[in-house]
PDB file of C-alpha atoms in Angstrom:
ATOM      1  CA  UNK A   1       6.256  17.077  -6.351  1.00 58.00           C
ATOM      2  CA  UNK A   2       5.430  13.441  -5.621  1.00 65.00           C
ATOM      3  CA  UNK A   3       4.500  13.986  -2.008  1.00 91.00           C
ATOM      4  CA  UNK A   4       1.390  13.078  -0.083  1.00 96.00           C
ATOM      5  CA  UNK A   5       1.200  14.786   3.288  1.00 97.00           C
ATOM      6  CA  UNK A   6      -0.787  13.668   6.299  1.00 97.00           C
ATOM      7  CA  UNK A   7      -1.580  15.350   9.598  1.00 97.00           C
ATOM      8  CA  UNK A   8      -1.283  14.727  12.421  1.00 97.00           C
ATOM      9  CA  UNK A   9       1.613  12.269  12.559  1.00 96.00           C
ATOM     10  CA  UNK A  10       0.422  10.851  15.854  1.00 97.00           C
ATOM     11  CA  UNK A  11      -2.982  10.994  17.527  1.00 97.00           C
ATOM     12  CA  UNK A  12      -4.173   9.695  20.865  1.00 96.00           C
ATOM     13  CA  UNK A  13      -7.885   9.843  21.500  1.00 94.00           C
ATOM     14  CA  UNK A  14     -10.481   8.521  23.885  1.00 91.00           C
ATOM     15  CA  UNK A  15     -13.447   6.474  22.812  1.00 90.00           C
ATOM     16  CA  UNK A  16     -15.819   9.432  23.174  1.00 90.00           C
ATOM     17  CA  UNK A  17     -13.681  11.912  21.247  1.00 90.00           C
ATOM     18  CA  UNK A  18     -14.249  13.267  17.752  1.00 95.00           C
ATOM     19  CA  UNK A  19     -11.141  13.843  15.667  1.00 96.00           C
ATOM     20  CA  UNK A  20     -10.174  14.172  12.013  1.00 97.00           C
ATOM     21  CA  UNK A  21      -7.247  12.957   9.942  1.00 98.00           C
ATOM     22  CA  UNK A  22      -6.158  15.053   6.996  1.00 98.00           C
ATOM     23  CA  UNK A  23      -4.426  14.202   3.745  1.00 98.00           C
ATOM     24  CA  UNK A  24      -3.246  16.453   0.939  1.00 97.00           C
ATOM     25  CA  UNK A  25      -1.636  15.947  -2.463  1.00 96.00           C
ATOM     26  CA  UNK A  26      -0.739  18.405  -5.202  1.00 91.00           C
ATOM     27  CA  UNK A  27       0.106  15.966  -7.973  1.00 91.00           C
ATOM     28  CA  UNK A  28      -3.213  16.421  -9.749  1.00 90.00           C
ATOM     29  CA  UNK A  29      -4.225  12.870  -8.895  1.00 91.00           C
ATOM     30  CA  UNK A  30      -7.931  12.158  -9.217  1.00 90.00           C
ATOM     31  CA  UNK A  31      -8.123   9.092  -6.993  1.00 90.00           C
ATOM     32  CA  UNK A  32      -7.466   9.180  -3.271  1.00 94.00           C
ATOM     33  CA  UNK A  33      -7.522   6.339  -0.761  1.00 94.00           C
ATOM     34  CA  UNK A  34      -7.650   5.595   2.945  1.00 96.00           C
ATOM     35  CA  UNK A  35      -5.927   2.454   4.185  1.00 96.00           C
ATOM     36  CA  UNK A  36      -5.657   1.003   7.672  1.00 97.00           C
ATOM     37  CA  UNK A  37      -2.513  -0.890   8.615  1.00 97.00           C
ATOM     38  CA  UNK A  38      -2.055  -2.918  11.777  1.00 96.00           C
ATOM     39  CA  UNK A  39       1.417  -3.892  12.958  1.00 92.00           C
ATOM     40  CA  UNK A  40       3.104  -6.528  10.777  1.00 89.00           C
ATOM     41  CA  UNK A  41       0.118  -6.618   8.402  1.00 93.00           C
ATOM     42  CA  UNK A  42      -0.413  -5.273   4.887  1.00 95.00           C
ATOM     43  CA  UNK A  43      -2.434  -2.125   4.284  1.00 95.00           C
ATOM     44  CA  UNK A  44      -6.183  -2.784   4.172  1.00 93.00           C
ATOM     45  CA  UNK A  45      -8.266  -0.602   1.938  1.00 92.00           C
ATOM     46  CA  UNK A  46     -11.019   1.409   3.627  1.00 95.00           C
ATOM     47  CA  UNK A  47     -12.276   3.961   1.094  1.00 94.00           C
ATOM     48  CA  UNK A  48     -11.608   5.119  -2.447  1.00 92.00           C
ATOM     49  CA  UNK A  49     -12.551   8.501  -3.849  1.00 93.00           C
ATOM     50  CA  UNK A  50     -12.495   8.944  -7.592  1.00 89.00           C
ATOM     51  CA  UNK A  51     -13.016  12.429  -8.989  1.00 90.00           C
ATOM     52  CA  UNK A  52     -14.097  13.573  -5.516  1.00 92.00           C
ATOM     53  CA  UNK A  53     -16.873  10.984  -5.308  1.00 93.00           C
ATOM     54  CA  UNK A  54     -16.841   8.005  -2.983  1.00 94.00           C
ATOM     55  CA  UNK A  55     -16.479   4.988  -5.261  1.00 88.00           C
ATOM     56  CA  UNK A  56     -15.511   2.237  -2.836  1.00 86.00           C
ATOM     57  CA  UNK A  57     -16.387   1.670   0.813  1.00 90.00           C
ATOM     58  CA  UNK A  58     -14.939  -1.628   2.005  1.00 88.00           C
ATOM     59  CA  UNK A  59     -17.703  -2.205   4.573  1.00 89.00           C
ATOM     60  CA  UNK A  60     -16.071   0.182   7.013  1.00 94.00           C
ATOM     61  CA  UNK A  61     -17.982   0.902  10.278  1.00 95.00           C
ATOM     62  CA  UNK A  62     -19.843   4.206  10.341  1.00 95.00           C
ATOM     63  CA  UNK A  63     -17.603   5.516  13.138  1.00 96.00           C
ATOM     64  CA  UNK A  64     -15.203   6.262  10.248  1.00 97.00           C
ATOM     65  CA  UNK A  65     -16.539   8.955   7.932  1.00 97.00           C
ATOM     66  CA  UNK A  66     -14.534  10.045   4.881  1.00 97.00           C
ATOM     67  CA  UNK A  67     -14.812  13.390   3.161  1.00 97.00           C
ATOM     68  CA  UNK A  68     -13.235  14.771   0.005  1.00 96.00           C
ATOM     69  CA  UNK A  69     -13.671  18.590   0.019  1.00 94.00           C
ATOM     70  CA  UNK A  70     -11.755  19.006  -3.253  1.00 93.00           C
ATOM     71  CA  UNK A  71      -9.441  17.127  -5.568  1.00 90.00           C
ATOM     72  CA  UNK A  72      -6.387  17.784  -3.365  1.00 95.00           C
ATOM     73  CA  UNK A  73      -7.790  17.056   0.072  1.00 97.00           C
ATOM     74  CA  UNK A  74      -9.079  13.963   1.808  1.00 98.00           C
ATOM     75  CA  UNK A  75     -10.297  13.804   5.389  1.00 98.00           C
ATOM     76  CA  UNK A  76     -11.221  10.943   7.677  1.00 98.00           C
ATOM     77  CA  UNK A  77     -13.551  11.885  10.526  1.00 98.00           C
ATOM     78  CA  UNK A  78     -13.388   9.698  13.597  1.00 97.00           C
ATOM     79  CA  UNK A  79     -16.070   9.328  16.257  1.00 95.00           C
ATOM     80  CA  UNK A  80     -16.652   6.830  19.038  1.00 94.00           C
ATOM     81  CA  UNK A  81     -13.713   4.653  18.067  1.00 94.00           C
ATOM     82  CA  UNK A  82     -12.744   1.442  19.801  1.00 95.00           C
ATOM     83  CA  UNK A  83      -9.282   0.441  21.083  1.00 96.00           C
ATOM     84  CA  UNK A  84      -9.040  -2.133  18.268  1.00 96.00           C
ATOM     85  CA  UNK A  85      -9.151   0.781  15.800  1.00 97.00           C
ATOM     86  CA  UNK A  86      -5.645   1.735  16.904  1.00 97.00           C
ATOM     87  CA  UNK A  87      -3.455   1.455  13.796  1.00 97.00           C
ATOM     88  CA  UNK A  88      -1.471   3.364  11.197  1.00 97.00           C
ATOM     89  CA  UNK A  89      -3.863   5.172   8.842  1.00 98.00           C
ATOM     90  CA  UNK A  90      -2.394   5.697   5.419  1.00 97.00           C
ATOM     91  CA  UNK A  91      -3.596   8.006   2.713  1.00 97.00           C
ATOM     92  CA  UNK A  92      -2.627   7.417  -0.912  1.00 94.00           C
ATOM     93  CA  UNK A  93      -3.312   9.036  -4.256  1.00 93.00           C
ATOM     94  CA  UNK A  94      -3.025   7.949  -7.861  1.00 90.00           C
ATOM     95  CA  UNK A  95      -4.041   8.608 -11.431  1.00 85.00           C
ATOM     96  CA  UNK A  96      -5.528   5.320 -12.656  1.00 73.00           C
ATOM     97  CA  UNK A  97      -5.293   4.847 -16.396  1.00 70.00           C
ATOM     98  CA  UNK A  98      -6.230   2.073 -18.778  1.00 62.00           C
ATOM     99  CA  UNK A  99      -3.734   1.010 -21.426  1.00 56.00           C
ATOM    100  CA  UNK A 100      -5.485  -1.613 -23.513  1.00 56.00           C
ATOM    101  CA  UNK A 101      -6.745  -4.275 -21.143  1.00 53.00           C
ATOM    102  CA  UNK A 102      -4.391  -3.283 -18.351  1.00 55.00           C
ATOM    103  CA  UNK A 103      -5.104  -0.858 -15.555  1.00 57.00           C
ATOM    104  CA  UNK A 104      -2.031   1.023 -14.444  1.00 62.00           C
ATOM    105  CA  UNK A 105      -2.159   2.754 -11.121  1.00 74.00           C
ATOM    106  CA  UNK A 106       0.909   3.753  -9.153  1.00 84.00           C
ATOM    107  CA  UNK A 107      -0.220   4.711  -5.689  1.00 89.00           C
ATOM    108  CA  UNK A 108       1.757   7.257  -3.712  1.00 92.00           C
ATOM    109  CA  UNK A 109       1.431   6.843   0.015  1.00 94.00           C
ATOM    110  CA  UNK A 110       1.645   9.486   2.686  1.00 96.00           C
ATOM    111  CA  UNK A 111       3.649   8.913   5.886  1.00 95.00           C
ATOM    112  CA  UNK A 112       0.538   7.958   7.816  1.00 96.00           C
ATOM    113  CA  UNK A 113      -1.102   8.936  11.073  1.00 97.00           C
ATOM    114  CA  UNK A 114      -0.400   6.608  13.965  1.00 96.00           C
ATOM    115  CA  UNK A 115      -3.644   6.459  15.920  1.00 97.00           C
ATOM    116  CA  UNK A 116      -4.020   5.188  19.460  1.00 96.00           C
ATOM    117  CA  UNK A 117      -7.501   4.821  20.937  1.00 96.00           C
ATOM    118  CA  UNK A 118      -7.595   4.569  24.712  1.00 93.00           C
TER     119      UNK A 118
ATOM    120  CA  UNK B   1     -12.539 -12.963  -4.494  1.00 53.00           C
ATOM    121  CA  UNK B   2      -9.021 -12.422  -5.710  1.00 59.00           C
ATOM    122  CA  UNK B   3      -6.337 -13.310  -3.193  1.00 78.00           C
ATOM    123  CA  UNK B   4      -2.672 -12.505  -3.398  1.00 89.00           C
ATOM    124  CA  UNK B   5      -0.453 -14.876  -1.433  1.00 92.00           C
ATOM    125  CA  UNK B   6       3.134 -14.027  -0.597  1.00 96.00           C
ATOM    126  CA  UNK B   7       5.963 -16.150   0.783  1.00 96.00           C
ATOM    127  CA  UNK B   8       8.032 -16.324   2.842  1.00 97.00           C
ATOM    128  CA  UNK B   9       6.593 -14.252   5.664  1.00 96.00           C
ATOM    129  CA  UNK B  10      10.038 -13.527   7.111  1.00 96.00           C
ATOM    130  CA  UNK B  11      13.589 -13.869   5.827  1.00 97.00           C
ATOM    131  CA  UNK B  12      16.794 -13.269   7.740  1.00 97.00           C
ATOM    132  CA  UNK B  13      19.990 -13.127   5.702  1.00 97.00           C
ATOM    133  CA  UNK B  14      23.604 -12.140   6.164  1.00 97.00           C
ATOM    134  CA  UNK B  15      24.709  -9.098   4.267  1.00 98.00           C
ATOM    135  CA  UNK B  16      25.876 -10.158   0.809  1.00 98.00           C
ATOM    136  CA  UNK B  17      23.479 -13.091   0.515  1.00 98.00           C
ATOM    137  CA  UNK B  18      20.697 -13.131  -2.037  1.00 98.00           C
ATOM    138  CA  UNK B  19      16.977 -12.856  -1.216  1.00 98.00           C
ATOM    139  CA  UNK B  20      13.802 -13.785  -3.076  1.00 98.00           C
ATOM    140  CA  UNK B  21      10.135 -13.249  -2.267  1.00 98.00           C
ATOM    141  CA  UNK B  22       7.312 -14.876  -4.215  1.00 98.00           C
ATOM    142  CA  UNK B  23       3.794 -13.723  -4.916  1.00 97.00           C
ATOM    143  CA  UNK B  24       0.929 -15.884  -6.221  1.00 96.00           C
ATOM    144  CA  UNK B  25      -2.584 -14.933  -7.211  1.00 92.00           C
ATOM    145  CA  UNK B  26      -5.655 -17.131  -7.426  1.00 87.00           C
ATOM    146  CA  UNK B  27      -6.707 -15.287 -10.583  1.00 88.00           C
ATOM    147  CA  UNK B  28      -4.987 -13.721 -13.579  1.00 88.00           C
ATOM    148  CA  UNK B  29      -3.712 -10.250 -12.821  1.00 87.00           C
ATOM    149  CA  UNK B  30      -3.824  -7.325 -15.217  1.00 84.00           C
ATOM    150  CA  UNK B  31      -0.579  -6.190 -13.652  1.00 86.00           C
ATOM    151  CA  UNK B  32       1.323  -6.514 -10.403  1.00 92.00           C
ATOM    152  CA  UNK B  33       3.054  -3.902  -8.317  1.00 93.00           C
ATOM    153  CA  UNK B  34       5.772  -4.124  -5.703  1.00 96.00           C
ATOM    154  CA  UNK B  35       6.144  -1.833  -2.698  1.00 96.00           C
ATOM    155  CA  UNK B  36       8.773  -1.550   0.034  1.00 97.00           C
ATOM    156  CA  UNK B  37       8.011  -0.411   3.565  1.00 97.00           C
ATOM    157  CA  UNK B  38      10.883   0.399   5.882  1.00 96.00           C
ATOM    158  CA  UNK B  39      10.358  -0.156   9.618  1.00 94.00           C
ATOM    159  CA  UNK B  40       8.285   2.756  10.907  1.00 91.00           C
ATOM    160  CA  UNK B  41       7.738   4.031   7.388  1.00 93.00           C
ATOM    161  CA  UNK B  42       5.071   3.901   4.716  1.00 93.00           C
ATOM    162  CA  UNK B  43       4.825   1.812   1.543  1.00 94.00           C
ATOM    163  CA  UNK B  44       6.925   3.149  -1.326  1.00 94.00           C
ATOM    164  CA  UNK B  45       6.245   2.105  -4.905  1.00 93.00           C
ATOM    165  CA  UNK B  46       9.075   0.121  -6.498  1.00 96.00           C
ATOM    166  CA  UNK B  47       7.807  -1.125  -9.837  1.00 94.00           C
ATOM    167  CA  UNK B  48       4.850  -2.268 -11.906  1.00 92.00           C
ATOM    168  CA  UNK B  49       4.877  -5.308 -14.210  1.00 93.00           C
ATOM    169  CA  UNK B  50       2.272  -5.523 -16.954  1.00 89.00           C
ATOM    170  CA  UNK B  51       3.321  -7.968 -19.652  1.00 91.00           C
ATOM    171  CA  UNK B  52       3.332 -11.746 -19.458  1.00 94.00           C
ATOM    172  CA  UNK B  53       6.862 -12.991 -18.727  1.00 96.00           C
ATOM    173  CA  UNK B  54       8.137  -9.481 -18.097  1.00 96.00           C
ATOM    174  CA  UNK B  55      11.465  -9.027 -16.321  1.00 98.00           C
ATOM    175  CA  UNK B  56      12.630  -5.679 -15.006  1.00 97.00           C
ATOM    176  CA  UNK B  57      15.788  -4.740 -13.131  1.00 97.00           C
ATOM    177  CA  UNK B  58      16.564  -1.922 -10.754  1.00 96.00           C
ATOM    178  CA  UNK B  59      20.249  -2.152  -9.796  1.00 97.00           C
ATOM    179  CA  UNK B  60      20.405  -5.237  -7.528  1.00 98.00           C
ATOM    180  CA  UNK B  61      16.631  -5.876  -7.689  1.00 98.00           C
ATOM    181  CA  UNK B  62      15.125  -8.138 -10.358  1.00 98.00           C
ATOM    182  CA  UNK B  63      11.354  -8.371 -10.781  1.00 98.00           C
ATOM    183  CA  UNK B  64       9.597 -11.088 -12.790  1.00 98.00           C
ATOM    184  CA  UNK B  65       5.986 -11.555 -13.879  1.00 96.00           C
ATOM    185  CA  UNK B  66       4.937 -15.082 -14.725  1.00 96.00           C
ATOM    186  CA  UNK B  67       3.850 -16.214 -18.163  1.00 95.00           C
ATOM    187  CA  UNK B  68       0.325 -16.855 -16.914  1.00 94.00           C
ATOM    188  CA  UNK B  69       0.265 -13.500 -15.078  1.00 92.00           C
ATOM    189  CA  UNK B  70      -0.599 -15.270 -11.839  1.00 93.00           C
ATOM    190  CA  UNK B  71       2.751 -15.119 -10.085  1.00 95.00           C
ATOM    191  CA  UNK B  72       5.625 -12.764  -9.576  1.00 97.00           C
ATOM    192  CA  UNK B  73       8.951 -12.633  -7.791  1.00 98.00           C
ATOM    193  CA  UNK B  74      11.396 -10.089  -6.455  1.00 98.00           C
ATOM    194  CA  UNK B  75      15.044 -11.110  -6.208  1.00 98.00           C
ATOM    195  CA  UNK B  76      17.705  -9.036  -4.486  1.00 98.00           C
ATOM    196  CA  UNK B  77      21.322  -9.845  -5.274  1.00 98.00           C
ATOM    197  CA  UNK B  78      23.977  -9.304  -2.606  1.00 98.00           C
ATOM    198  CA  UNK B  79      21.725  -7.798   0.048  1.00 98.00           C
ATOM    199  CA  UNK B  80      22.761  -4.715   1.992  1.00 98.00           C
ATOM    200  CA  UNK B  81      21.536  -3.447   5.349  1.00 97.00           C
ATOM    201  CA  UNK B  82      19.629  -0.730   3.478  1.00 97.00           C
ATOM    202  CA  UNK B  83      17.424  -3.468   1.982  1.00 98.00           C
ATOM    203  CA  UNK B  84      15.827  -4.090   5.383  1.00 98.00           C
ATOM    204  CA  UNK B  85      12.053  -3.711   5.316  1.00 97.00           C
ATOM    205  CA  UNK B  86       8.856  -5.406   4.284  1.00 97.00           C
ATOM    206  CA  UNK B  87       8.262  -6.068   0.598  1.00 98.00           C
ATOM    207  CA  UNK B  88       4.647  -6.210  -0.570  1.00 97.00           C
ATOM    208  CA  UNK B  89       3.266  -7.326  -3.880  1.00 96.00           C
ATOM    209  CA  UNK B  90      -0.135  -5.978  -4.878  1.00 93.00           C
ATOM    210  CA  UNK B  91      -2.675  -6.726  -7.572  1.00 87.00           C
ATOM    211  CA  UNK B  92      -5.920  -5.002  -8.398  1.00 77.00           C
ATOM    212  CA  UNK B  93      -9.123  -6.096  -6.749  1.00 66.00           C
ATOM    213  CA  UNK B  94     -12.029  -7.112  -8.940  1.00 58.00           C
ATOM    214  CA  UNK B  95     -13.493  -3.645  -8.385  1.00 55.00           C
ATOM    215  CA  UNK B  96     -10.688  -2.379 -10.589  1.00 61.00           C
ATOM    216  CA  UNK B  97      -9.352   0.648  -8.794  1.00 65.00           C
ATOM    217  CA  UNK B  98      -8.127  -0.733  -5.504  1.00 74.00           C
ATOM    218  CA  UNK B  99      -5.023  -2.705  -4.696  1.00 83.00           C
ATOM    219  CA  UNK B 100      -5.085  -6.074  -2.973  1.00 86.00           C
ATOM    220  CA  UNK B 101      -1.842  -6.432  -1.038  1.00 92.00           C
ATOM    221  CA  UNK B 102      -0.049  -9.649  -0.273  1.00 94.00           C
ATOM    222  CA  UNK B 103       0.841 -10.222   3.372  1.00 95.00           C
ATOM    223  CA  UNK B 104       4.392  -9.064   2.728  1.00 96.00           C
ATOM    224  CA  UNK B 105       7.834 -10.526   3.311  1.00 97.00           C
ATOM    225  CA  UNK B 106       9.856  -8.949   6.091  1.00 97.00           C
ATOM    226  CA  UNK B 107      13.558  -8.932   5.287  1.00 98.00           C
ATOM    227  CA  UNK B 108      16.188  -8.598   7.975  1.00 97.00           C
ATOM    228  CA  UNK B 109      19.810  -8.182   6.912  1.00 97.00           C
ATOM    229  CA  UNK B 110      22.569  -8.527   9.462  1.00 96.00           C
ATOM    230  CA  UNK B 111      26.087  -7.218   8.803  1.00 93.00           C
TER     231      UNK B 111
END
């Protein structure tokens, strides 16, 4: 099973709403990621969890709050978002490994949640 | 910080023509990965190159990693309409466990 699942597929929310995005993988991967992707742009990293601990926060505004309840699940809690936060939110997972001096890390992406903030 | 540049931004070819996208990094990469994203889809891993001068083939796709490990290319021979999508190269950020994506090359193939 090389699948990463994300729910919901689409989400429309107002600026005062609180919502959560969910991601799940059952590949035994120990690193999980949230990316934000605007139209015609590459994915931009938001957060990295490694062994269920937050290891990277790419200076993301506090209105985005990640959570990793266990090694298979990753959530992204949303509160007081702005219209410019509308984007495709991608979750990914991987098992980073070092072979000599090289880091190998194939990331498996979920289908994404397309978020619209009104 | 490390930047990964990718050209061209767009490419429109007739079916059967060849296609190449190029990726350049400002610093030496430990390895480079290539992903394909279909319109409306999500990035899908294609391949990882690790060794200096490495060349790998997947059917009509040929991937190269430069001798200095600062550049890479993806070449598609005899494109098909199924090749339509955006091709991203990605190298690791200095933090080590996060990918830095190039801007991508969007390929359009017309029959």
